[in-house]
Amino acid sequence: MVGNWKMNGDRGSIAVLLSGIRAASRDRAAAGAATLVVCPPYPYLAQAAQALEGSGVQVGAQDVSSYEAGAFTGEVCASMLIDAGCAWTLVGHSERRMLLGESDALVAAKGRRALAGGLGLIACVGETLEEREQGRTEAVLARQVDALGELAASARADRFVLAYEPVWAIGTGRTANPEQAQAAHAFIRARCARAGFADADSIRLLYGGSVKPSNAASLFAMPDIDGGLIGGASLVSEDFMAIARCAAPAA
Ligand code: PEP
């Protein structure tokens, strides 16, 4: 279960959020059995890593450079993220693809650097509303997954996660219904196998797009939905933990 905090918060509000998550994660019944990852903005990564140390909740970045190190103003490379306490990074979020013009090739290059540098990778894919309405959902997902195929050799299932995030469901309050999401996830899993991922059956596929405590259980009940990438609702620790419990209730 991954919380994407996007460009929200400040030192004080993030401290409150972290302490809520830390407190809830102490109680296994309250936390559920899901692997928990939070992705704060860059300046708060070290703060998060320190606050969550020993809690079992892991820290991820929202992006990573496609370069290794050196004269790349404004970039942050994988080794720096690890140094700040990150275990994971997102790449290919639709906000970056659309607002910052990130291409499939750049997303794959970032993924390659992340994996080579020792980070786990959470790669996002998903179609826009226009693409869905034009019947191009599968073609778009196939293109985005195929572009990640070059990572297949280096991406073990425990370090490579895919997130299906229909762009029309992100931050809109409009969620894919469980059947729509399941169909996309099944397609993505099959496409991973075709793109060369030997362990496609065990790659964790997260659904993201307006997940809330009220709709999480029905989404996570689907066979190919293994967890969630949560935006807005992850900014409230009680909501994030309530969603996490839906993914993997404690035994
Ligand atoms: C996201 O941006 O990754 C996301 C899923 O956002 P939200 O949950 O707010 O739709």
PDB file of C-alpha atoms and ligand atoms in Angstrom:
ATOM      1  CA  MET A   1       0.000   0.000   0.000  1.00  0.00           C
ATOM      2  CA  VAL A   2       1.687   3.150  -1.203  1.00  0.00           C
ATOM      3  CA  GLY A   3       0.837   6.705  -0.160  1.00  0.00           C
ATOM      4  CA  ASN A   4       1.763   9.373  -2.713  1.00  0.00           C
ATOM      5  CA  TRP A   5       1.779  12.676  -0.859  1.00  0.00           C
ATOM      6  CA  LYS A   6       2.579  14.652  -4.025  1.00  0.00           C
ATOM      7  CA  MET A   7       3.586  18.310  -3.412  1.00  0.00           C
ATOM      8  CA  ASN A   8       1.674  18.646  -0.145  1.00  0.00           C
ATOM      9  CA  GLY A   9       2.602  19.446   3.426  1.00  0.00           C
ATOM     10  CA  ASP A  10       5.302  21.182   5.378  1.00  0.00           C
ATOM     11  CA  ARG A  11       7.640  20.062   8.144  1.00  0.00           C
ATOM     12  CA  GLY A  12       4.959  20.415  10.802  1.00  0.00           C
ATOM     13  CA  SER A  13       2.034  18.771   9.013  1.00  0.00           C
ATOM     14  CA  ILE A  14       4.269  15.967   7.787  1.00  0.00           C
ATOM     15  CA  ALA A  15       5.454  15.320  11.355  1.00  0.00           C
ATOM     16  CA  VAL A  16       1.808  14.913  12.402  1.00  0.00           C
ATOM     17  CA  LEU A  17       1.050  12.574   9.497  1.00  0.00           C
ATOM     18  CA  LEU A  18       4.143  10.474  10.176  1.00  0.00           C
ATOM     19  CA  SER A  19       3.383  10.124  13.845  1.00  0.00           C
ATOM     20  CA  GLY A  20      -0.187   9.011  13.048  1.00  0.00           C
ATOM     21  CA  ILE A  21       1.091   6.351  10.668  1.00  0.00           C
ATOM     22  CA  ARG A  22       3.800   5.249  13.083  1.00  0.00           C
ATOM     23  CA  ALA A  23       1.323   4.932  15.948  1.00  0.00           C
ATOM     24  CA  ALA A  24      -1.176   2.941  13.863  1.00  0.00           C
ATOM     25  CA  SER A  25       1.504   0.670  12.436  1.00  0.00           C
ATOM     26  CA  ARG A  26       2.427  -0.493  15.974  1.00  0.00           C
ATOM     27  CA  ASP A  27      -0.874  -2.303  16.245  1.00  0.00           C
ATOM     28  CA  ARG A  28      -0.946  -5.142  13.746  1.00  0.00           C
ATOM     29  CA  ALA A  29      -4.729  -5.381  13.872  1.00  0.00           C
ATOM     30  CA  ALA A  30      -4.978  -1.658  13.100  1.00  0.00           C
ATOM     31  CA  ALA A  31      -2.333  -1.743  10.396  1.00  0.00           C
ATOM     32  CA  GLY A  32      -3.293  -4.923   8.543  1.00  0.00           C
ATOM     33  CA  ALA A  33      -0.660  -7.078   6.924  1.00  0.00           C
ATOM     34  CA  ALA A  34       0.067  -4.996   3.819  1.00  0.00           C
ATOM     35  CA  THR A  35       3.554  -3.690   3.085  1.00  0.00           C
ATOM     36  CA  LEU A  36       3.291   0.062   3.703  1.00  0.00           C
ATOM     37  CA  VAL A  37       5.258   2.707   1.809  1.00  0.00           C
ATOM     38  CA  VAL A  38       4.883   6.492   2.024  1.00  0.00           C
ATOM     39  CA  CYS A  39       6.249   8.884  -0.611  1.00  0.00           C
ATOM     40  CA  PRO A  40       6.702  12.397   0.817  1.00  0.00           C
ATOM     41  CA  PRO A  41       8.140  15.318  -1.191  1.00  0.00           C
ATOM     42  CA  TYR A  42      11.964  15.273  -1.495  1.00  0.00           C
ATOM     43  CA  PRO A  43      12.782  17.741   1.318  1.00  0.00           C
ATOM     44  CA  TYR A  44      10.936  15.568   3.853  1.00  0.00           C
ATOM     45  CA  LEU A  45      12.338  12.146   2.906  1.00  0.00           C
ATOM     46  CA  ALA A  46      15.000  12.076   5.624  1.00  0.00           C
ATOM     47  CA  GLN A  47      12.477  13.347   8.171  1.00  0.00           C
ATOM     48  CA  ALA A  48      10.130  10.519   7.182  1.00  0.00           C
ATOM     49  CA  ALA A  49      12.858   7.881   7.273  1.00  0.00           C
ATOM     50  CA  GLN A  50      13.864   8.995  10.755  1.00  0.00           C
ATOM     51  CA  ALA A  51      10.309   9.179  12.077  1.00  0.00           C
ATOM     52  CA  LEU A  52       9.411   5.737  10.689  1.00  0.00           C
ATOM     53  CA  GLU A  53      12.634   3.949  11.626  1.00  0.00           C
ATOM     54  CA  GLY A  54      11.889   0.527  13.103  1.00  0.00           C
ATOM     55  CA  SER A  55       8.150   0.817  12.347  1.00  0.00           C
ATOM     56  CA  GLY A  56       8.210  -1.421   9.282  1.00  0.00           C
ATOM     57  CA  VAL A  57       6.729   1.407   7.187  1.00  0.00           C
ATOM     58  CA  GLN A  58       9.057   2.118   4.281  1.00  0.00           C
ATOM     59  CA  VAL A  59       9.833   5.405   2.553  1.00  0.00           C
ATOM     60  CA  GLY A  60       9.731   6.023  -1.185  1.00  0.00           C
ATOM     61  CA  ALA A  61      10.501   8.988  -3.427  1.00  0.00           C
ATOM     62  CA  GLN A  62       8.039  10.340  -5.972  1.00  0.00           C
ATOM     63  CA  ASP A  63      10.628  10.409  -8.758  1.00  0.00           C
ATOM     64  CA  VAL A  64      14.269   9.658  -9.484  1.00  0.00           C
ATOM     65  CA  SER A  65      16.782  11.006 -11.955  1.00  0.00           C
ATOM     66  CA  SER A  66      17.637   9.110 -15.114  1.00  0.00           C
ATOM     67  CA  TYR A  67      21.226  10.236 -14.511  1.00  0.00           C
ATOM     68  CA  GLU A  68      23.649   8.691 -12.078  1.00  0.00           C
ATOM     69  CA  ALA A  69      25.306  11.716 -10.419  1.00  0.00           C
ATOM     70  CA  GLY A  70      27.116  14.904 -11.333  1.00  0.00           C
ATOM     71  CA  ALA A  71      26.318  18.155 -13.137  1.00  0.00           C
ATOM     72  CA  PHE A  72      22.546  17.794 -13.474  1.00  0.00           C
ATOM     73  CA  THR A  73      21.025  20.822 -11.751  1.00  0.00           C
ATOM     74  CA  GLY A  74      17.848  20.042  -9.863  1.00  0.00           C
ATOM     75  CA  GLU A  75      18.075  16.275 -10.301  1.00  0.00           C
ATOM     76  CA  VAL A  76      18.159  13.743  -7.450  1.00  0.00           C
ATOM     77  CA  CYS A  77      19.775  10.375  -8.155  1.00  0.00           C
ATOM     78  CA  ALA A  78      19.061   6.916  -6.774  1.00  0.00           C
ATOM     79  CA  SER A  79      22.069   6.786  -4.439  1.00  0.00           C
ATOM     80  CA  MET A  80      20.976  10.087  -2.811  1.00  0.00           C
ATOM     81  CA  LEU A  81      17.502   8.715  -2.266  1.00  0.00           C
ATOM     82  CA  ILE A  82      18.931   5.608  -0.629  1.00  0.00           C
ATOM     83  CA  ASP A  83      21.166   7.829   1.487  1.00  0.00           C
ATOM     84  CA  ALA A  84      18.059   9.759   2.606  1.00  0.00           C
ATOM     85  CA  GLY A  85      16.442   6.485   3.724  1.00  0.00           C
ATOM     86  CA  CYS A  86      14.336   5.524   0.697  1.00  0.00           C
ATOM     87  CA  ALA A  87      13.705   1.930  -0.290  1.00  0.00           C
ATOM     88  CA  TRP A  88      11.423   2.708  -3.248  1.00  0.00           C
ATOM     89  CA  THR A  89      10.678   5.266  -5.901  1.00  0.00           C
ATOM     90  CA  LEU A  90       7.705   6.004  -8.100  1.00  0.00           C
ATOM     91  CA  VAL A  91       8.281   6.617 -11.801  1.00  0.00           C
ATOM     92  CA  GLY A  92       5.910   7.461 -14.629  1.00  0.00           C
ATOM     93  CA  HIS A  93       3.141   9.058 -12.593  1.00  0.00           C
ATOM     94  CA  SER A  94       0.606  10.510 -15.042  1.00  0.00           C
ATOM     95  CA  GLU A  95       1.083  13.993 -13.573  1.00  0.00           C
ATOM     96  CA  ARG A  96       4.729  13.837 -14.629  1.00  0.00           C
ATOM     97  CA  ARG A  97       3.928  12.224 -17.990  1.00  0.00           C
ATOM     98  CA  MET A  98       1.313  14.882 -18.797  1.00  0.00           C
ATOM     99  CA  LEU A  99       2.480  18.069 -17.064  1.00  0.00           C
ATOM    100  CA  LEU A 100       6.212  17.576 -17.505  1.00  0.00           C
ATOM    101  CA  GLY A 101       6.115  15.684 -20.794  1.00  0.00           C
ATOM    102  CA  GLU A 102       7.852  12.533 -19.535  1.00  0.00           C
ATOM    103  CA  SER A 103       8.016   9.933 -22.293  1.00  0.00           C
ATOM    104  CA  ASP A 104       7.848   6.144 -22.028  1.00  0.00           C
ATOM    105  CA  ALA A 105      11.576   6.089 -22.804  1.00  0.00           C
ATOM    106  CA  LEU A 106      12.405   8.521 -19.988  1.00  0.00           C
ATOM    107  CA  VAL A 107      10.251   6.539 -17.546  1.00  0.00           C
ATOM    108  CA  ALA A 108      12.130   3.361 -18.495  1.00  0.00           C
ATOM    109  CA  ALA A 109      15.492   5.141 -18.151  1.00  0.00           C
ATOM    110  CA  LYS A 110      14.554   6.328 -14.668  1.00  0.00           C
ATOM    111  CA  GLY A 111      13.416   2.812 -13.809  1.00  0.00           C
ATOM    112  CA  ARG A 112      16.702   1.377 -15.002  1.00  0.00           C
ATOM    113  CA  ARG A 113      18.702   3.778 -12.808  1.00  0.00           C
ATOM    114  CA  ALA A 114      16.481   3.116  -9.809  1.00  0.00           C
ATOM    115  CA  LEU A 115      16.854  -0.648 -10.008  1.00  0.00           C
ATOM    116  CA  ALA A 116      20.577  -0.466 -10.758  1.00  0.00           C
ATOM    117  CA  GLY A 117      21.026   1.857  -7.778  1.00  0.00           C
ATOM    118  CA  GLY A 118      19.228  -0.539  -5.427  1.00  0.00           C
ATOM    119  CA  LEU A 119      15.790   1.081  -5.143  1.00  0.00           C
ATOM    120  CA  GLY A 120      12.557  -0.829  -5.527  1.00  0.00           C
ATOM    121  CA  LEU A 121      10.502   0.520  -8.419  1.00  0.00           C
ATOM    122  CA  ILE A 122       6.825   1.442  -8.569  1.00  0.00           C
ATOM    123  CA  ALA A 123       6.062   2.236 -12.206  1.00  0.00           C
ATOM    124  CA  CYS A 124       2.740   3.885 -13.066  1.00  0.00           C
ATOM    125  CA  VAL A 125       0.710   3.286 -16.200  1.00  0.00           C
ATOM    126  CA  GLY A 126      -2.792   4.325 -17.199  1.00  0.00           C
ATOM    127  CA  GLU A 127      -4.963   5.766 -19.940  1.00  0.00           C
ATOM    128  CA  THR A 128      -6.640   9.169 -20.199  1.00  0.00           C
ATOM    129  CA  LEU A 129     -10.407   9.558 -20.450  1.00  0.00           C
ATOM    130  CA  GLU A 130     -10.113  10.380 -24.134  1.00  0.00           C
ATOM    131  CA  GLU A 131      -8.072   7.233 -24.764  1.00  0.00           C
ATOM    132  CA  ARG A 132     -10.627   5.104 -22.890  1.00  0.00           C
ATOM    133  CA  GLU A 133     -13.538   6.636 -24.776  1.00  0.00           C
ATOM    134  CA  GLN A 134     -11.788   5.993 -28.062  1.00  0.00           C
ATOM    135  CA  GLY A 135     -11.368   2.310 -27.114  1.00  0.00           C
ATOM    136  CA  ARG A 136      -7.598   2.660 -26.885  1.00  0.00           C
ATOM    137  CA  THR A 137      -7.116   1.629 -23.236  1.00  0.00           C
ATOM    138  CA  GLU A 138      -5.391  -1.674 -24.017  1.00  0.00           C
ATOM    139  CA  ALA A 139      -3.213  -0.160 -26.737  1.00  0.00           C
ATOM    140  CA  VAL A 140      -2.004   2.552 -24.345  1.00  0.00           C
ATOM    141  CA  LEU A 141      -1.345   0.094 -21.513  1.00  0.00           C
ATOM    142  CA  ALA A 142       0.472  -2.247 -23.924  1.00  0.00           C
ATOM    143  CA  ARG A 143       2.703   0.598 -25.108  1.00  0.00           C
ATOM    144  CA  GLN A 144       3.516   1.711 -21.571  1.00  0.00           C
ATOM    145  CA  VAL A 145       4.213  -1.830 -20.298  1.00  0.00           C
ATOM    146  CA  ASP A 146       6.264  -2.776 -23.361  1.00  0.00           C
ATOM    147  CA  ALA A 147       8.456   0.285 -22.787  1.00  0.00           C
ATOM    148  CA  LEU A 148       9.307  -1.155 -19.366  1.00  0.00           C
ATOM    149  CA  GLY A 149      10.228  -4.514 -20.931  1.00  0.00           C
ATOM    150  CA  GLU A 150      13.903  -3.584 -20.960  1.00  0.00           C
ATOM    151  CA  LEU A 151      13.750  -3.748 -17.131  1.00  0.00           C
ATOM    152  CA  ALA A 152      12.519  -7.333 -17.108  1.00  0.00           C
ATOM    153  CA  ALA A 153      15.957  -8.842 -16.619  1.00  0.00           C
ATOM    154  CA  SER A 154      16.767  -6.662 -13.593  1.00  0.00           C
ATOM    155  CA  ALA A 155      13.292  -6.449 -12.016  1.00  0.00           C
ATOM    156  CA  ARG A 156      12.623  -9.169  -9.491  1.00  0.00           C
ATOM    157  CA  ALA A 157       9.000  -9.344  -8.367  1.00  0.00           C
ATOM    158  CA  ASP A 158       9.912  -8.188  -4.849  1.00  0.00           C
ATOM    159  CA  ARG A 159      11.472  -4.972  -6.210  1.00  0.00           C
ATOM    160  CA  PHE A 160       9.213  -4.190  -9.151  1.00  0.00           C
ATOM    161  CA  VAL A 161       5.628  -3.028  -8.691  1.00  0.00           C
ATOM    162  CA  LEU A 162       3.267  -1.706 -11.340  1.00  0.00           C
ATOM    163  CA  ALA A 163       0.484   0.742 -10.549  1.00  0.00           C
ATOM    164  CA  TYR A 164      -2.519   1.018 -12.850  1.00  0.00           C
ATOM    165  CA  GLU A 165      -3.857   4.545 -12.512  1.00  0.00           C
ATOM    166  CA  PRO A 166      -6.521   5.560 -15.009  1.00  0.00           C
ATOM    167  CA  VAL A 167      -5.813   9.264 -15.445  1.00  0.00           C
ATOM    168  CA  TRP A 168      -9.530  10.080 -15.347  1.00  0.00           C
ATOM    169  CA  ALA A 169      -9.766   8.626 -11.834  1.00  0.00           C
ATOM    170  CA  ILE A 170      -6.835  10.480 -10.272  1.00  0.00           C
ATOM    171  CA  GLY A 171      -7.924  13.174  -7.851  1.00  0.00           C
ATOM    172  CA  THR A 172     -11.346  13.364  -9.533  1.00  0.00           C
ATOM    173  CA  GLY A 173     -13.424  11.392  -7.041  1.00  0.00           C
ATOM    174  CA  ARG A 174     -14.299   9.135  -9.981  1.00  0.00           C
ATOM    175  CA  THR A 175     -13.037   5.586  -9.360  1.00  0.00           C
ATOM    176  CA  ALA A 176     -12.760   2.796 -11.900  1.00  0.00           C
ATOM    177  CA  ASN A 177     -15.329   0.231 -10.865  1.00  0.00           C
ATOM    178  CA  PRO A 178     -13.842  -3.039  -9.613  1.00  0.00           C
ATOM    179  CA  GLU A 179     -14.610  -4.859 -12.886  1.00  0.00           C
ATOM    180  CA  GLN A 180     -13.001  -2.122 -15.025  1.00  0.00           C
ATOM    181  CA  ALA A 181      -9.942  -2.107 -12.802  1.00  0.00           C
ATOM    182  CA  GLN A 182      -9.698  -5.915 -12.766  1.00  0.00           C
ATOM    183  CA  ALA A 183      -9.908  -6.070 -16.569  1.00  0.00           C
ATOM    184  CA  ALA A 184      -7.057  -3.555 -16.883  1.00  0.00           C
ATOM    185  CA  HIS A 185      -4.965  -5.380 -14.267  1.00  0.00           C
ATOM    186  CA  ALA A 186      -5.441  -8.759 -15.958  1.00  0.00           C
ATOM    187  CA  PHE A 187      -4.420  -7.183 -19.264  1.00  0.00           C
ATOM    188  CA  ILE A 188      -1.329  -5.587 -17.673  1.00  0.00           C
ATOM    189  CA  ARG A 189      -0.271  -8.872 -16.048  1.00  0.00           C
ATOM    190  CA  ALA A 190      -0.566 -10.760 -19.317  1.00  0.00           C
ATOM    191  CA  ARG A 191       1.300  -7.994 -21.126  1.00  0.00           C
ATOM    192  CA  CYS A 192       4.129  -8.127 -18.547  1.00  0.00           C
ATOM    193  CA  ALA A 193       4.600 -11.812 -19.346  1.00  0.00           C
ATOM    194  CA  ARG A 194       4.670 -10.981 -23.052  1.00  0.00           C
ATOM    195  CA  ALA A 195       7.141  -8.141 -22.428  1.00  0.00           C
ATOM    196  CA  GLY A 196       9.585 -10.608 -20.867  1.00  0.00           C
ATOM    197  CA  PHE A 197       8.875 -10.454 -17.116  1.00  0.00           C
ATOM    198  CA  ALA A 198       9.463 -14.079 -16.120  1.00  0.00           C
ATOM    199  CA  ASP A 199       7.581 -13.728 -12.832  1.00  0.00           C
ATOM    200  CA  ALA A 200       4.603 -11.730 -14.145  1.00  0.00           C
ATOM    201  CA  ASP A 201       2.219 -13.807 -12.027  1.00  0.00           C
ATOM    202  CA  SER A 202       3.820 -12.588  -8.815  1.00  0.00           C
ATOM    203  CA  ILE A 203       4.405  -8.926  -9.755  1.00  0.00           C
ATOM    204  CA  ARG A 204       2.301  -6.776  -7.419  1.00  0.00           C
ATOM    205  CA  LEU A 205      -0.203  -4.682  -9.338  1.00  0.00           C
ATOM    206  CA  LEU A 206      -1.594  -1.662  -7.468  1.00  0.00           C
ATOM    207  CA  TYR A 207      -4.734   0.215  -8.386  1.00  0.00           C
ATOM    208  CA  GLY A 208      -4.697   4.005  -7.993  1.00  0.00           C
ATOM    209  CA  GLY A 209      -7.369   6.615  -8.591  1.00  0.00           C
ATOM    210  CA  SER A 210      -9.645   8.084  -5.914  1.00  0.00           C
ATOM    211  CA  VAL A 211      -9.315   5.098  -3.571  1.00  0.00           C
ATOM    212  CA  LYS A 212     -11.034   5.806  -0.242  1.00  0.00           C
ATOM    213  CA  PRO A 213     -11.871   3.707   2.815  1.00  0.00           C
ATOM    214  CA  SER A 214     -15.400   3.342   1.400  1.00  0.00           C
ATOM    215  CA  ASN A 215     -14.416   1.816  -1.968  1.00  0.00           C
ATOM    216  CA  ALA A 216     -11.113   0.101  -1.169  1.00  0.00           C
ATOM    217  CA  ALA A 217     -12.437  -3.316  -0.120  1.00  0.00           C
ATOM    218  CA  SER A 218     -14.371  -3.936  -3.335  1.00  0.00           C
ATOM    219  CA  LEU A 219     -11.365  -2.983  -5.470  1.00  0.00           C
ATOM    220  CA  PHE A 220      -8.877  -5.045  -3.477  1.00  0.00           C
ATOM    221  CA  ALA A 221     -11.182  -8.088  -3.595  1.00  0.00           C
ATOM    222  CA  MET A 222     -10.404  -8.429  -7.305  1.00  0.00           C
ATOM    223  CA  PRO A 223      -7.946 -11.235  -8.108  1.00  0.00           C
ATOM    224  CA  ASP A 224      -5.365  -9.143  -9.959  1.00  0.00           C
ATOM    225  CA  ILE A 225      -5.491  -6.092  -7.679  1.00  0.00           C
ATOM    226  CA  ASP A 226      -2.778  -6.606  -5.080  1.00  0.00           C
ATOM    227  CA  GLY A 227      -2.905  -3.241  -3.339  1.00  0.00           C
ATOM    228  CA  GLY A 228      -3.290   0.479  -3.893  1.00  0.00           C
ATOM    229  CA  LEU A 229      -1.442   3.664  -4.776  1.00  0.00           C
ATOM    230  CA  ILE A 230      -3.246   6.283  -2.742  1.00  0.00           C
ATOM    231  CA  GLY A 231      -3.052  10.033  -3.351  1.00  0.00           C
ATOM    232  CA  GLY A 232      -5.443  12.351  -1.523  1.00  0.00           C
ATOM    233  CA  ALA A 233      -6.604   9.835   1.078  1.00  0.00           C
ATOM    234  CA  SER A 234      -3.011   9.082   2.104  1.00  0.00           C
ATOM    235  CA  LEU A 235      -2.728  12.605   3.544  1.00  0.00           C
ATOM    236  CA  VAL A 236      -4.975  11.564   6.444  1.00  0.00           C
ATOM    237  CA  SER A 237      -3.303   8.822   8.473  1.00  0.00           C
ATOM    238  CA  GLU A 238      -6.599   7.262   9.640  1.00  0.00           C
ATOM    239  CA  ASP A 239      -7.852   6.988   6.044  1.00  0.00           C
ATOM    240  CA  PHE A 240      -4.570   5.588   4.742  1.00  0.00           C
ATOM    241  CA  MET A 241      -4.480   2.929   7.459  1.00  0.00           C
ATOM    242  CA  ALA A 242      -8.173   2.092   6.951  1.00  0.00           C
ATOM    243  CA  ILE A 243      -7.473   1.541   3.242  1.00  0.00           C
ATOM    244  CA  ALA A 244      -4.408  -0.572   4.080  1.00  0.00           C
ATOM    245  CA  ARG A 245      -6.507  -2.845   6.273  1.00  0.00           C
ATOM    246  CA  CYS A 246      -8.809  -3.511   3.309  1.00  0.00           C
ATOM    247  CA  ALA A 247      -5.874  -4.752   1.224  1.00  0.00           C
ATOM    248  CA  ALA A 248      -4.523  -7.258   3.662  1.00  0.00           C
ATOM    249  CA  PRO A 249      -6.389  -7.736   6.917  1.00  0.00           C
ATOM    250  CA  ALA A 250      -4.177  -9.023   9.719  1.00  0.00           C
ATOM    251  CA  ALA A 251      -4.605 -12.790  10.164  1.00  0.00           C
TER     252      ALA A 251
HETATM  253  C1  PEP B   1      -2.287   9.355  -7.419  1.00  0.00           C
HETATM  254  O1  PEP B   1      -2.065  10.498  -7.788  1.00  0.00           O
HETATM  255  O2  PEP B   1      -1.385   8.515  -7.476  1.00  0.00           O
HETATM  256  C2  PEP B   1      -3.619   9.056  -6.920  1.00  0.00           C
HETATM  257  C3  PEP B   1      -4.026   7.826  -6.962  1.00  0.00           C
HETATM  258  O3  PEP B   1      -4.368  10.117  -6.459  1.00  0.00           O
HETATM  259  P1  PEP B   1      -5.841  10.074  -5.797  1.00  0.00           P
HETATM  260  O4  PEP B   1      -5.883   8.884  -4.859  1.00  0.00           O
HETATM  261  O5  PEP B   1      -5.976  11.363  -5.080  1.00  0.00           O
HETATM  262  O6  PEP B   1      -6.806   9.900  -6.925  1.00  0.00           O
END
